Amino acid sequence: MTETPRLSAADFKHQLSEAIPHLRAFGRSLSGNLDVADDLVQDTLLKAWRARDRFVAGTSMKAWTFVILRNTYFSNMRRKKFTADYDEIVAERVLSAPAPQQDPLHLADLQRALMEISEDQREAVILVGAGGYSYEEAAEIAGCATGTMKSRVSRARKALEGILSDGSFAQESAVTDDGKDSSTAWDNIIDAVTELSS
């Protein structure tokens, strides 16, 4: 019986640290919140370190840690199903935002649209569209069949197109008094595309 190849602690730590920017981008894209993403990454790093003896040398650290982050995110979402966060600053901006018919197209629209589609569709379109993963790799990370991943991506793209084309958002975007987008949503999406694709 052959022993599974393992990394030394130093090599594992090095590969894990190289995955951090990708984990942050994936966490931001999944949750739509920088603070939640940072918490997710921290939890993922701790769980990965504790489970380092299960990591097989020569396999993808990025994919392995993405699975951990994804599972952590969905576990947290199940626990928080009946609770909601209240952000006073965002609430004030939403209440003071101009009427929808007067709103120009804001840079945050894409992220807003992403947050309105289902979690499995959002994850799929982020992994394949922004992350550059093949359908097979994305399916492995998400723990589903390749056909299911293709279906999720297709449905996500159609849903996003519909939301963006008719502007049917469930919530207003956060806008400052001068009409400029006050969030960093666009930067987050661009960072995610850049980091996940590299």
mmCIF file of C-alpha atoms in Angstrom:
data_model
loop_
_atom_site.group_PDB
_atom_site.id
_atom_site.type_symbol
_atom_site.label_atom_id
_atom_site.label_comp_id
_atom_site.label_asym_id
_atom_site.label_seq_id
_atom_site.Cartn_x
_atom_site.Cartn_y
_atom_site.Cartn_z
ATOM 1 C CA MET A 1 0.000 0.000 0.000
ATOM 2 C CA THR A 2 1.591 3.273 -1.152
ATOM 3 C CA GLU A 3 1.640 6.305 1.108
ATOM 4 C CA THR A 4 -0.027 9.487 -0.125
ATOM 5 C CA PRO A 5 2.619 12.148 -0.897
ATOM 6 C CA ARG A 6 2.594 15.004 1.632
ATOM 7 C CA LEU A 7 4.124 18.465 1.676
ATOM 8 C CA SER A 8 6.483 19.613 4.389
ATOM 9 C CA ALA A 9 5.027 22.216 6.752
ATOM 10 C CA ALA A 10 7.138 24.926 5.100
ATOM 11 C CA ASP A 11 6.042 23.970 1.571
ATOM 12 C CA PHE A 12 2.425 23.725 2.640
ATOM 13 C CA LYS A 13 2.615 27.158 4.285
ATOM 14 C CA HIS A 14 4.191 28.637 1.136
ATOM 15 C CA GLN A 15 1.531 27.212 -1.197
ATOM 16 C CA LEU A 16 -1.239 28.214 1.194
ATOM 17 C CA SER A 17 0.019 31.798 1.362
ATOM 18 C CA GLU A 18 0.129 31.960 -2.454
ATOM 19 C CA ALA A 19 -3.579 31.013 -2.531
ATOM 20 C CA ILE A 20 -4.657 33.868 -0.213
ATOM 21 C CA PRO A 21 -5.302 36.530 -2.922
ATOM 22 C CA HIS A 22 -7.408 34.036 -4.885
ATOM 23 C CA LEU A 23 -9.332 33.048 -1.756
ATOM 24 C CA ARG A 24 -10.037 36.707 -0.950
ATOM 25 C CA ALA A 25 -11.337 37.326 -4.456
ATOM 26 C CA PHE A 26 -13.517 34.208 -4.383
ATOM 27 C CA GLY A 27 -14.825 35.085 -0.921
ATOM 28 C CA ARG A 28 -15.689 38.646 -2.008
ATOM 29 C CA SER A 29 -17.413 37.375 -5.116
ATOM 30 C CA LEU A 30 -19.466 34.798 -3.201
ATOM 31 C CA SER A 31 -20.498 36.983 -0.287
ATOM 32 C CA GLY A 32 -20.487 40.463 -1.815
ATOM 33 C CA ASN A 33 -19.031 41.790 1.440
ATOM 34 C CA LEU A 34 -15.374 42.546 2.218
ATOM 35 C CA ASP A 35 -15.686 41.859 5.943
ATOM 36 C CA VAL A 36 -17.477 38.551 5.408
ATOM 37 C CA ALA A 37 -14.888 37.603 2.781
ATOM 38 C CA ASP A 38 -12.007 38.319 5.152
ATOM 39 C CA ASP A 39 -13.651 36.200 7.849
ATOM 40 C CA LEU A 40 -14.189 33.407 5.318
ATOM 41 C CA VAL A 41 -10.549 33.486 4.269
ATOM 42 C CA GLN A 42 -9.361 33.409 7.866
ATOM 43 C CA ASP A 43 -11.610 30.440 8.654
ATOM 44 C CA THR A 44 -10.465 28.709 5.465
ATOM 45 C CA LEU A 45 -6.784 29.167 6.294
ATOM 46 C CA LEU A 46 -7.292 27.776 9.801
ATOM 47 C CA LYS A 47 -9.247 24.776 8.519
ATOM 48 C CA ALA A 48 -6.711 24.138 5.751
ATOM 49 C CA TRP A 49 -3.821 24.259 8.221
ATOM 50 C CA ARG A 50 -5.569 21.843 10.582
ATOM 51 C CA ALA A 51 -6.290 19.484 7.655
ATOM 52 C CA ARG A 52 -2.848 19.818 6.006
ATOM 53 C CA ASP A 53 -2.141 16.103 6.458
ATOM 54 C CA ARG A 54 -5.045 15.408 4.052
ATOM 55 C CA PHE A 55 -3.639 17.595 1.254
ATOM 56 C CA VAL A 56 -2.000 15.544 -1.500
ATOM 57 C CA ALA A 57 1.266 16.982 -2.809
ATOM 58 C CA GLY A 58 1.124 17.772 -6.510
ATOM 59 C CA THR A 59 -2.588 18.653 -6.520
ATOM 60 C CA SER A 60 -4.003 22.179 -6.722
ATOM 61 C CA MET A 61 -3.840 24.073 -3.438
ATOM 62 C CA LYS A 62 -6.106 26.745 -4.929
ATOM 63 C CA ALA A 63 -8.848 24.269 -5.828
ATOM 64 C CA TRP A 64 -8.510 22.457 -2.480
ATOM 65 C CA THR A 65 -8.829 25.678 -0.472
ATOM 66 C CA PHE A 66 -11.696 26.913 -2.692
ATOM 67 C CA VAL A 67 -13.656 23.820 -1.654
ATOM 68 C CA ILE A 68 -12.970 24.591 2.014
ATOM 69 C CA LEU A 69 -13.990 28.257 1.594
ATOM 70 C CA ARG A 70 -17.128 27.315 -0.328
ATOM 71 C CA ASN A 71 -18.195 24.766 2.300
ATOM 72 C CA THR A 72 -17.499 27.271 5.076
ATOM 73 C CA TYR A 73 -19.561 29.934 3.305
ATOM 74 C CA PHE A 74 -22.584 27.679 2.806
ATOM 75 C CA SER A 75 -22.353 26.334 6.376
ATOM 76 C CA ASN A 76 -22.362 29.912 7.672
ATOM 77 C CA MET A 77 -25.290 30.808 5.414
ATOM 78 C CA ARG A 78 -27.312 27.869 6.755
ATOM 79 C CA ARG A 79 -26.601 28.972 10.334
ATOM 80 C CA LYS A 80 -27.562 32.602 9.576
ATOM 81 C CA LYS A 81 -30.652 31.706 7.573
ATOM 82 C CA PHE A 82 -33.000 33.424 9.986
ATOM 83 C CA THR A 83 -30.821 36.408 10.878
ATOM 84 C CA ALA A 84 -29.982 39.562 8.961
ATOM 85 C CA ASP A 85 -27.162 42.077 9.248
ATOM 86 C CA TYR A 86 -28.045 45.728 9.597
ATOM 87 C CA ASP A 87 -25.609 48.237 8.128
ATOM 88 C CA GLU A 88 -26.618 51.745 9.197
ATOM 89 C CA ILE A 89 -24.456 53.493 6.585
ATOM 90 C CA VAL A 90 -25.853 51.426 3.710
ATOM 91 C CA ALA A 91 -29.396 51.910 5.024
ATOM 92 C CA GLU A 92 -28.951 55.710 5.044
ATOM 93 C CA ARG A 93 -27.565 55.696 1.503
ATOM 94 C CA VAL A 94 -30.412 53.534 0.235
ATOM 95 C CA LEU A 95 -32.999 55.820 1.818
ATOM 96 C CA SER A 96 -31.363 58.929 0.322
ATOM 97 C CA ALA A 97 -30.803 57.442 -3.142
ATOM 98 C CA PRO A 98 -32.624 59.100 -6.072
ATOM 99 C CA ALA A 99 -35.672 57.453 -7.628
ATOM 100 C CA PRO A 100 -34.911 54.503 -9.936
ATOM 101 C CA GLN A 101 -36.001 56.364 -13.087
ATOM 102 C CA GLN A 102 -33.423 59.068 -12.326
ATOM 103 C CA ASP A 103 -30.618 56.670 -11.542
ATOM 104 C CA PRO A 104 -27.783 56.516 -14.047
ATOM 105 C CA LEU A 105 -26.159 53.156 -14.665
ATOM 106 C CA HIS A 106 -23.938 52.593 -11.636
ATOM 107 C CA LEU A 107 -20.773 50.576 -11.616
ATOM 108 C CA ALA A 108 -22.182 48.474 -8.786
ATOM 109 C CA ASP A 109 -24.977 47.125 -10.995
ATOM 110 C CA LEU A 110 -23.039 44.017 -11.963
ATOM 111 C CA GLN A 111 -22.314 43.082 -8.381
ATOM 112 C CA ARG A 112 -25.888 43.914 -7.398
ATOM 113 C CA ALA A 113 -27.107 41.616 -10.150
ATOM 114 C CA LEU A 114 -24.710 38.889 -8.994
ATOM 115 C CA MET A 115 -26.098 39.120 -5.477
ATOM 116 C CA GLU A 116 -29.666 38.709 -6.772
ATOM 117 C CA ILE A 117 -29.161 35.381 -8.507
ATOM 118 C CA SER A 118 -29.105 32.127 -6.555
ATOM 119 C CA GLU A 119 -25.943 31.207 -4.662
ATOM 120 C CA ASP A 120 -25.225 28.150 -6.792
ATOM 121 C CA GLN A 121 -25.578 30.173 -10.007
ATOM 122 C CA ARG A 122 -23.430 33.014 -8.615
ATOM 123 C CA GLU A 123 -20.734 30.562 -7.582
ATOM 124 C CA ALA A 124 -20.820 28.864 -10.997
ATOM 125 C CA VAL A 125 -20.540 32.046 -13.048
ATOM 126 C CA ILE A 126 -17.751 33.348 -10.786
ATOM 127 C CA LEU A 127 -15.715 30.145 -11.032
ATOM 128 C CA VAL A 128 -16.134 29.730 -14.805
ATOM 129 C CA GLY A 129 -16.575 33.316 -15.953
ATOM 130 C CA ALA A 130 -14.250 35.182 -13.625
ATOM 131 C CA GLY A 131 -12.041 32.420 -12.275
ATOM 132 C CA GLY A 132 -11.158 30.899 -15.610
ATOM 133 C CA TYR A 133 -11.842 27.368 -14.392
ATOM 134 C CA SER A 134 -13.036 24.755 -16.848
ATOM 135 C CA TYR A 135 -16.523 23.359 -16.292
ATOM 136 C CA GLU A 136 -14.914 20.157 -14.993
ATOM 137 C CA GLU A 137 -12.680 21.995 -12.489
ATOM 138 C CA ALA A 138 -15.533 24.226 -11.331
ATOM 139 C CA ALA A 139 -17.787 21.190 -10.908
ATOM 140 C CA GLU A 140 -15.139 19.498 -8.771
ATOM 141 C CA ILE A 141 -14.828 22.582 -6.544
ATOM 142 C CA ALA A 142 -18.604 22.897 -6.200
ATOM 143 C CA GLY A 143 -19.087 19.159 -5.686
ATOM 144 C CA CYS A 144 -21.517 18.656 -8.547
ATOM 145 C CA ALA A 145 -21.648 17.017 -11.985
ATOM 146 C CA THR A 146 -20.126 18.791 -14.991
ATOM 147 C CA GLY A 147 -23.539 18.974 -16.658
ATOM 148 C CA THR A 148 -24.981 20.616 -13.567
ATOM 149 C CA MET A 149 -22.194 23.206 -13.628
ATOM 150 C CA LYS A 150 -22.859 23.968 -17.311
ATOM 151 C CA SER A 151 -26.563 24.367 -16.559
ATOM 152 C CA ARG A 152 -25.887 26.696 -13.610
ATOM 153 C CA VAL A 153 -23.569 28.895 -15.679
ATOM 154 C CA SER A 154 -26.096 29.076 -18.521
ATOM 155 C CA ARG A 155 -28.964 29.975 -16.169
ATOM 156 C CA ALA A 156 -26.779 32.520 -14.332
ATOM 157 C CA ARG A 157 -25.810 34.285 -17.557
ATOM 158 C CA LYS A 158 -29.449 34.494 -18.670
ATOM 159 C CA ALA A 159 -30.554 35.767 -15.266
ATOM 160 C CA LEU A 160 -27.795 38.403 -15.168
ATOM 161 C CA GLU A 161 -28.615 39.549 -18.678
ATOM 162 C CA GLY A 162 -32.279 39.907 -17.738
ATOM 163 C CA ILE A 163 -31.574 41.844 -14.549
ATOM 164 C CA LEU A 164 -29.068 44.182 -16.211
ATOM 165 C CA SER A 165 -31.097 44.780 -19.366
ATOM 166 C CA ASP A 166 -34.333 45.798 -17.650
ATOM 167 C CA GLY A 167 -32.785 47.162 -14.445
ATOM 168 C CA SER A 168 -35.089 45.118 -12.227
ATOM 169 C CA PHE A 169 -33.035 45.175 -9.034
ATOM 170 C CA ALA A 170 -34.603 44.192 -5.732
ATOM 171 C CA GLN A 171 -32.632 46.920 -3.905
ATOM 172 C CA GLU A 172 -31.328 50.375 -4.693
ATOM 173 C CA SER A 173 -27.597 50.834 -5.105
ATOM 174 C CA ALA A 174 -25.588 52.782 -2.553
ATOM 175 C CA VAL A 175 -25.096 56.247 -4.061
ATOM 176 C CA THR A 176 -23.560 59.394 -2.656
ATOM 177 C CA ASP A 177 -25.245 62.801 -2.848
ATOM 178 C CA ASP A 178 -23.242 63.745 -5.933
ATOM 179 C CA GLY A 179 -24.550 60.682 -7.796
ATOM 180 C CA LYS A 180 -21.235 58.824 -7.729
ATOM 181 C CA ASP A 181 -21.077 55.184 -6.766
ATOM 182 C CA SER A 182 -19.816 54.999 -3.200
ATOM 183 C CA SER A 183 -19.096 51.285 -3.109
ATOM 184 C CA THR A 184 -16.078 49.394 -4.353
ATOM 185 C CA ALA A 185 -18.205 46.747 -6.053
ATOM 186 C CA TRP A 186 -16.687 47.281 -9.464
ATOM 187 C CA ASP A 187 -13.144 47.164 -8.040
ATOM 188 C CA ASN A 188 -14.057 43.930 -6.250
ATOM 189 C CA ILE A 189 -15.315 42.320 -9.439
ATOM 190 C CA ILE A 190 -12.305 43.454 -11.485
ATOM 191 C CA ASP A 191 -9.945 42.273 -8.720
ATOM 192 C CA ALA A 192 -11.749 38.931 -8.622
ATOM 193 C CA VAL A 193 -11.444 38.486 -12.375
ATOM 194 C CA THR A 194 -7.765 39.401 -12.324
ATOM 195 C CA GLU A 195 -6.834 37.353 -9.280
ATOM 196 C CA LEU A 196 -8.910 34.273 -10.071
ATOM 197 C CA SER A 197 -7.716 34.200 -13.677
ATOM 198 C CA SER A 198 -3.996 34.505 -12.844
#
